[in-house]
CSV table of C-alpha atoms and ligand atoms in Angstrom, one decimal:
chain,number,residue,atom,x,y,z
A,135,MET,CA,-16.2,1.1,9.7
A,136,LYS,CA,-12.5,0.4,9.7
A,137,ASN,CA,-10.0,1.6,7.0
A,138,LEU,CA,-7.8,-1.0,5.5
A,139,GLY,CA,-4.5,0.0,3.8
A,140,ILE,CA,-3.1,-2.7,1.4
A,141,LEU,CA,0.6,-2.8,0.6
A,142,LEU,CA,1.7,-4.9,-2.3
A,143,SER,CA,4.6,-5.3,-4.8
A,144,GLY,CA,3.3,-7.7,-7.4
A,145,ARG,CA,0.5,-9.7,-8.9
A,146,GLY,CA,-2.1,-8.7,-6.2
A,147,SER,CA,-4.2,-11.8,-6.0
A,148,ASN,CA,-4.5,-11.6,-2.2
A,149,PHE,CA,-5.5,-8.0,-2.5
A,150,GLU,CA,-8.0,-8.8,-5.1
A,151,ALA,CA,-9.5,-11.5,-2.9
A,152,ILE,CA,-9.8,-9.1,0.0
A,153,ALA,CA,-11.3,-6.4,-2.2
A,154,LYS,CA,-13.9,-8.9,-3.6
A,155,ASN,CA,-14.8,-10.0,-0.1
A,156,VAL,CA,-15.2,-6.4,1.0
A,157,ALA,CA,-17.4,-5.7,-2.1
A,158,ALA,CA,-19.5,-8.7,-1.4
A,159,GLY,CA,-20.1,-7.7,2.2
A,160,LYS,CA,-18.1,-10.6,3.6
A,161,ILE,CA,-15.8,-8.2,5.6
A,162,PRO,CA,-18.6,-6.1,6.8
A,163,GLU,CA,-16.6,-3.9,9.2
A,164,ALA,CA,-14.1,-2.7,6.6
A,165,ARG,CA,-13.5,-0.6,3.5
A,166,ILE,CA,-10.3,-0.4,1.5
A,167,ALA,CA,-8.9,3.2,2.0
A,168,VAL,CA,-5.8,2.9,-0.2
A,169,VAL,CA,-3.7,0.4,-2.1
A,170,ILE,CA,0.0,1.2,-2.1
A,171,SER,CA,2.7,-0.3,-4.2
A,172,ASN,CA,6.5,0.2,-4.1
A,173,GLU,CA,6.8,-1.2,-7.6
A,174,PRO,CA,5.5,0.7,-10.7
A,175,ASP,CA,4.6,-2.4,-12.6
A,176,ALA,CA,2.8,-4.3,-9.9
A,177,GLY,CA,-0.3,-6.1,-11.4
A,178,GLY,CA,-2.2,-5.3,-8.2
A,179,MET,CA,-2.2,-1.6,-9.1
A,180,ALA,CA,-4.1,-2.2,-12.3
A,181,ILE,CA,-6.6,-4.3,-10.3
A,182,ALA,CA,-7.1,-1.5,-7.8
A,183,GLN,CA,-7.7,1.1,-10.5
A,184,ARG,CA,-10.1,-1.2,-12.3
A,185,MET,CA,-12.0,-1.6,-9.0
A,186,GLY,CA,-12.2,2.1,-8.5
A,187,LEU,CA,-9.8,2.1,-5.4
A,188,GLU,CA,-7.1,4.6,-4.8
A,189,ALA,CA,-3.8,3.1,-6.2
A,190,LEU,CA,-0.9,5.0,-4.9
A,191,LEU,CA,2.7,4.3,-6.1
A,192,ILE,CA,5.4,5.1,-3.6
A,193,PRO,CA,8.6,3.9,-5.4
A,194,SER,CA,11.2,2.4,-3.1
A,195,LYS,CA,14.0,2.2,-5.7
A,196,GLY,CA,17.0,4.3,-4.8
A,197,LYS,CA,15.6,5.3,-1.4
A,198,GLN,CA,16.8,4.5,2.0
A,199,ARG,CA,14.4,2.3,4.0
A,200,GLN,CA,13.8,5.1,6.5
A,201,GLU,CA,12.8,7.6,3.9
A,202,HIS,CA,10.5,5.1,2.0
A,203,ASP,CA,8.8,3.8,5.2
A,204,GLY,CA,8.3,7.4,6.2
A,205,GLU,CA,6.4,8.2,3.0
A,206,VAL,CA,4.3,5.0,3.3
A,207,VAL,CA,3.4,5.6,6.9
A,208,ALA,CA,2.4,9.2,6.2
A,209,ALA,CA,0.1,8.1,3.4
A,210,LEU,CA,-1.5,5.5,5.6
A,211,HIS,CA,-2.0,8.0,8.4
A,212,GLN,CA,-3.4,10.6,6.1
A,213,ARG,CA,-6.1,8.1,5.1
A,214,ASN,CA,-6.8,7.1,8.7
A,215,VAL,CA,-5.8,3.5,8.1
A,216,ASP,CA,-6.7,1.3,11.0
A,217,LEU,CA,-5.3,-2.0,9.7
A,218,VAL,CA,-2.4,-2.5,7.4
A,219,CYS,CA,-2.5,-5.6,5.2
A,220,LEU,CA,0.7,-6.7,3.6
A,221,ALA,CA,-0.3,-8.7,0.5
A,222,GLY,CA,2.9,-9.7,-1.3
A,223,TYR,CA,4.8,-6.6,-0.2
A,224,MET,CA,8.4,-7.5,-0.9
A,225,ARG,CA,9.9,-5.1,1.6
A,226,LEU,CA,11.0,-5.7,5.2
A,227,LEU,CA,9.3,-3.1,7.4
A,228,SER,CA,11.6,-1.1,9.7
A,229,PRO,CA,11.0,-1.4,13.5
A,230,TRP,CA,9.8,2.3,13.4
A,231,PHE,CA,7.1,1.4,10.8
A,232,VAL,CA,5.9,-1.5,12.9
A,233,GLN,CA,5.7,0.7,16.0
A,234,GLN,CA,3.5,3.2,14.2
A,235,PHE,CA,0.8,0.4,13.9
A,236,PRO,CA,1.1,-1.7,17.0
A,237,ARG,CA,-0.8,-5.1,16.4
A,238,ARG,CA,-2.4,-3.5,13.4
A,239,ILE,CA,-0.3,-4.9,10.6
A,240,LEU,CA,-1.1,-8.3,9.1
A,241,ASN,CA,1.0,-10.3,6.6
A,242,ILE,CA,0.3,-13.5,4.7
A,243,HIS,CA,3.0,-16.1,4.2
A,244,PRO,CA,2.7,-19.2,2.0
A,245,SER,CA,3.8,-21.8,4.5
A,246,LEU,CA,2.8,-23.1,7.9
A,247,LEU,CA,5.1,-20.9,10.0
A,248,PRO,CA,7.5,-21.3,11.7
A,249,ALA,CA,8.4,-23.6,8.8
A,250,PHE,CA,9.9,-22.1,5.7
A,251,PRO,CA,10.1,-18.3,6.4
A,252,GLY,CA,11.5,-16.1,3.7
A,253,LEU,CA,11.4,-16.2,0.0
A,254,GLU,CA,9.9,-19.0,-2.1
A,255,ALA,CA,8.3,-20.8,0.8
A,256,GLN,CA,6.2,-23.1,-1.4
A,257,GLU,CA,9.3,-24.2,-3.2
A,258,GLN,CA,11.2,-24.7,0.0
A,259,ALA,CA,8.3,-26.9,1.4
A,260,PHE,CA,8.1,-28.9,-1.8
A,261,ALA,CA,11.8,-29.6,-1.9
A,262,TYR,CA,11.9,-30.5,1.8
A,263,GLY,CA,9.3,-33.2,1.1
A,264,VAL,CA,6.6,-32.2,3.6
A,265,LYS,CA,3.3,-34.0,3.2
A,266,ILE,CA,1.3,-31.1,4.6
A,267,ALA,CA,1.8,-27.5,3.5
A,268,GLY,CA,-0.3,-24.4,3.9
A,269,CYS,CA,-0.4,-20.7,4.6
A,270,THR,CA,-0.3,-18.3,7.6
A,271,VAL,CA,-1.7,-14.9,8.3
A,272,HIS,CA,0.2,-13.3,11.2
A,273,PHE,CA,0.7,-10.0,13.0
A,274,VAL,CA,3.8,-8.3,11.8
A,275,ASP,CA,6.5,-7.7,14.4
A,276,GLU,CA,10.1,-6.6,14.0
A,277,GLU,CA,11.3,-10.0,12.7
A,278,LEU,CA,10.7,-11.6,9.3
A,279,ASP,CA,7.6,-13.8,9.0
A,280,HIS,CA,7.5,-14.0,12.8
A,281,GLY,CA,4.6,-12.3,14.7
A,282,PRO,CA,1.7,-14.0,16.5
A,283,ILE,CA,-0.4,-16.3,14.3
A,284,VAL,CA,-4.0,-15.2,13.4
A,285,VAL,CA,-5.1,-17.9,10.9
A,286,GLN,CA,-3.5,-20.9,9.4
A,287,LYS,CA,-4.8,-23.2,6.6
A,288,ALA,CA,-3.3,-26.6,5.8
A,289,VAL,CA,-3.3,-28.3,2.4
A,290,PRO,CA,-2.0,-31.8,1.5
A,291,VAL,CA,1.0,-32.2,-0.8
A,292,LEU,CA,0.0,-34.8,-3.4
A,293,GLU,CA,2.3,-37.4,-5.1
A,294,THR,CA,1.4,-35.8,-8.4
A,295,ASP,CA,2.3,-32.2,-7.3
A,296,THR,CA,4.8,-29.9,-8.9
A,297,GLU,CA,6.0,-26.8,-7.2
A,298,GLY,CA,3.5,-24.9,-9.3
A,299,SER,CA,0.4,-27.0,-8.5
A,300,LEU,CA,1.3,-27.0,-4.8
A,301,ALA,CA,1.7,-23.2,-4.8
A,302,ALA,CA,-1.7,-22.9,-6.6
A,303,ARG,CA,-3.4,-25.0,-3.9
A,304,ILE,CA,-1.8,-23.0,-1.2
A,305,LEU,CA,-2.9,-19.7,-2.9
A,306,GLU,CA,-6.6,-20.7,-2.9
A,307,GLN,CA,-6.4,-21.1,0.8
A,308,GLU,CA,-4.5,-17.8,1.2
A,309,HIS,CA,-7.4,-16.0,-0.3
A,310,ILE,CA,-9.8,-17.6,2.2
A,311,ALA,CA,-7.5,-17.2,5.2
A,312,TYR,CA,-6.9,-13.5,4.7
A,313,ALA,CA,-10.5,-12.5,4.9
A,314,GLU,CA,-11.0,-14.7,7.9
A,315,ALA,CA,-8.0,-13.1,9.6
A,316,ILE,CA,-9.2,-9.5,8.9
A,317,ASN,CA,-12.6,-10.3,10.2
A,318,LEU,CA,-11.2,-11.8,13.4
A,319,VAL,CA,-8.8,-9.0,14.0
A,320,LEU,CA,-11.5,-6.3,13.4
A,321,THR,CA,-13.7,-7.9,16.1
A,322,GLU,CA,-11.0,-7.0,18.6
A,323,SER,CA,-12.4,-9.8,20.8
A,324,PHE,CA,-9.2,-11.7,21.4
A,325,ASP,CA,-6.1,-11.5,23.6
A,326,ILE,CA,-2.5,-12.2,22.8
A,327,ALA,CA,-1.0,-14.5,25.4
A,328,GLY,CA,2.7,-14.7,24.7
A,329,ARG,CA,2.5,-15.5,21.0
A,330,ARG,CA,-0.9,-17.1,21.2
A,331,LEU,CA,-4.0,-15.4,19.9
A,332,VAL,CA,-6.9,-16.5,22.2
A,333,ARG,CA,-10.5,-15.6,21.4
A,334,ARG,CA,-12.4,-14.1,24.3
B,211,LIG,C1,1.6,-14.8,-1.8
B,211,LIG,O1,2.1,-16.1,-2.0
B,211,LIG,C2,1.8,-14.4,-0.4
B,211,LIG,O2,1.6,-15.4,0.5
B,211,LIG,C3,3.2,-13.9,-0.4
B,211,LIG,O3,3.4,-13.3,-1.6
B,211,LIG,C4,2.5,-13.8,-2.6
B,211,LIG,C5,1.8,-12.7,-3.1
B,211,LIG,O4,0.9,-13.1,-4.1
B,211,LIG,N1,3.5,-13.1,0.8
B,211,LIG,P1,-0.2,-12.1,-4.6
B,211,LIG,O5,0.5,-10.8,-5.1
B,211,LIG,O6,-1.1,-11.7,-3.5
B,211,LIG,O7,-0.9,-12.8,-5.8
């Protein structure tokens, strides 16, 4: 059994989808060891409490990145976390943090990377006029929205879409993609060739 550590800052729908998949036995190799938020009002914390999971607030406000990252990493290590899942965690991890969990940190981003990294990716894609949008689960490296890709899901952009309806269609796929990516990563039966994840 592997321990997942979830980091979030907000709504928590990706975390909730992971937790429901775990509870339903659809991520059979994993349990959620801890849910950590840097934001006191994150909706994801209430969801974690409701689900009977440990919800740990480690505020980032007023702290240097080094200090905050140190606290988060210590909490993850204390709980023997094997795989860190960023789920709407609105903080850039320091290189030191990334090095503590080599190839063991995943992030989800609401675009088909390398298109539209950074904030408000769905809005960026909509405004750009792409006809295909989507989401990406990737390993975290020291650059923003950048590490090797684990799973991508595409969705069409419809003539009738608004930014909101497109974001909602992408989010549905995010919830599917994250469970798939965790299952794949936990098998450990893949290699990374350059940037390419290749199944063995
Ligand atoms: C998602 O769109 C995710 O791709 C991005 O932040 C958002 C988090 O949403 N990284 P939620 O908190 O999981 O509902």
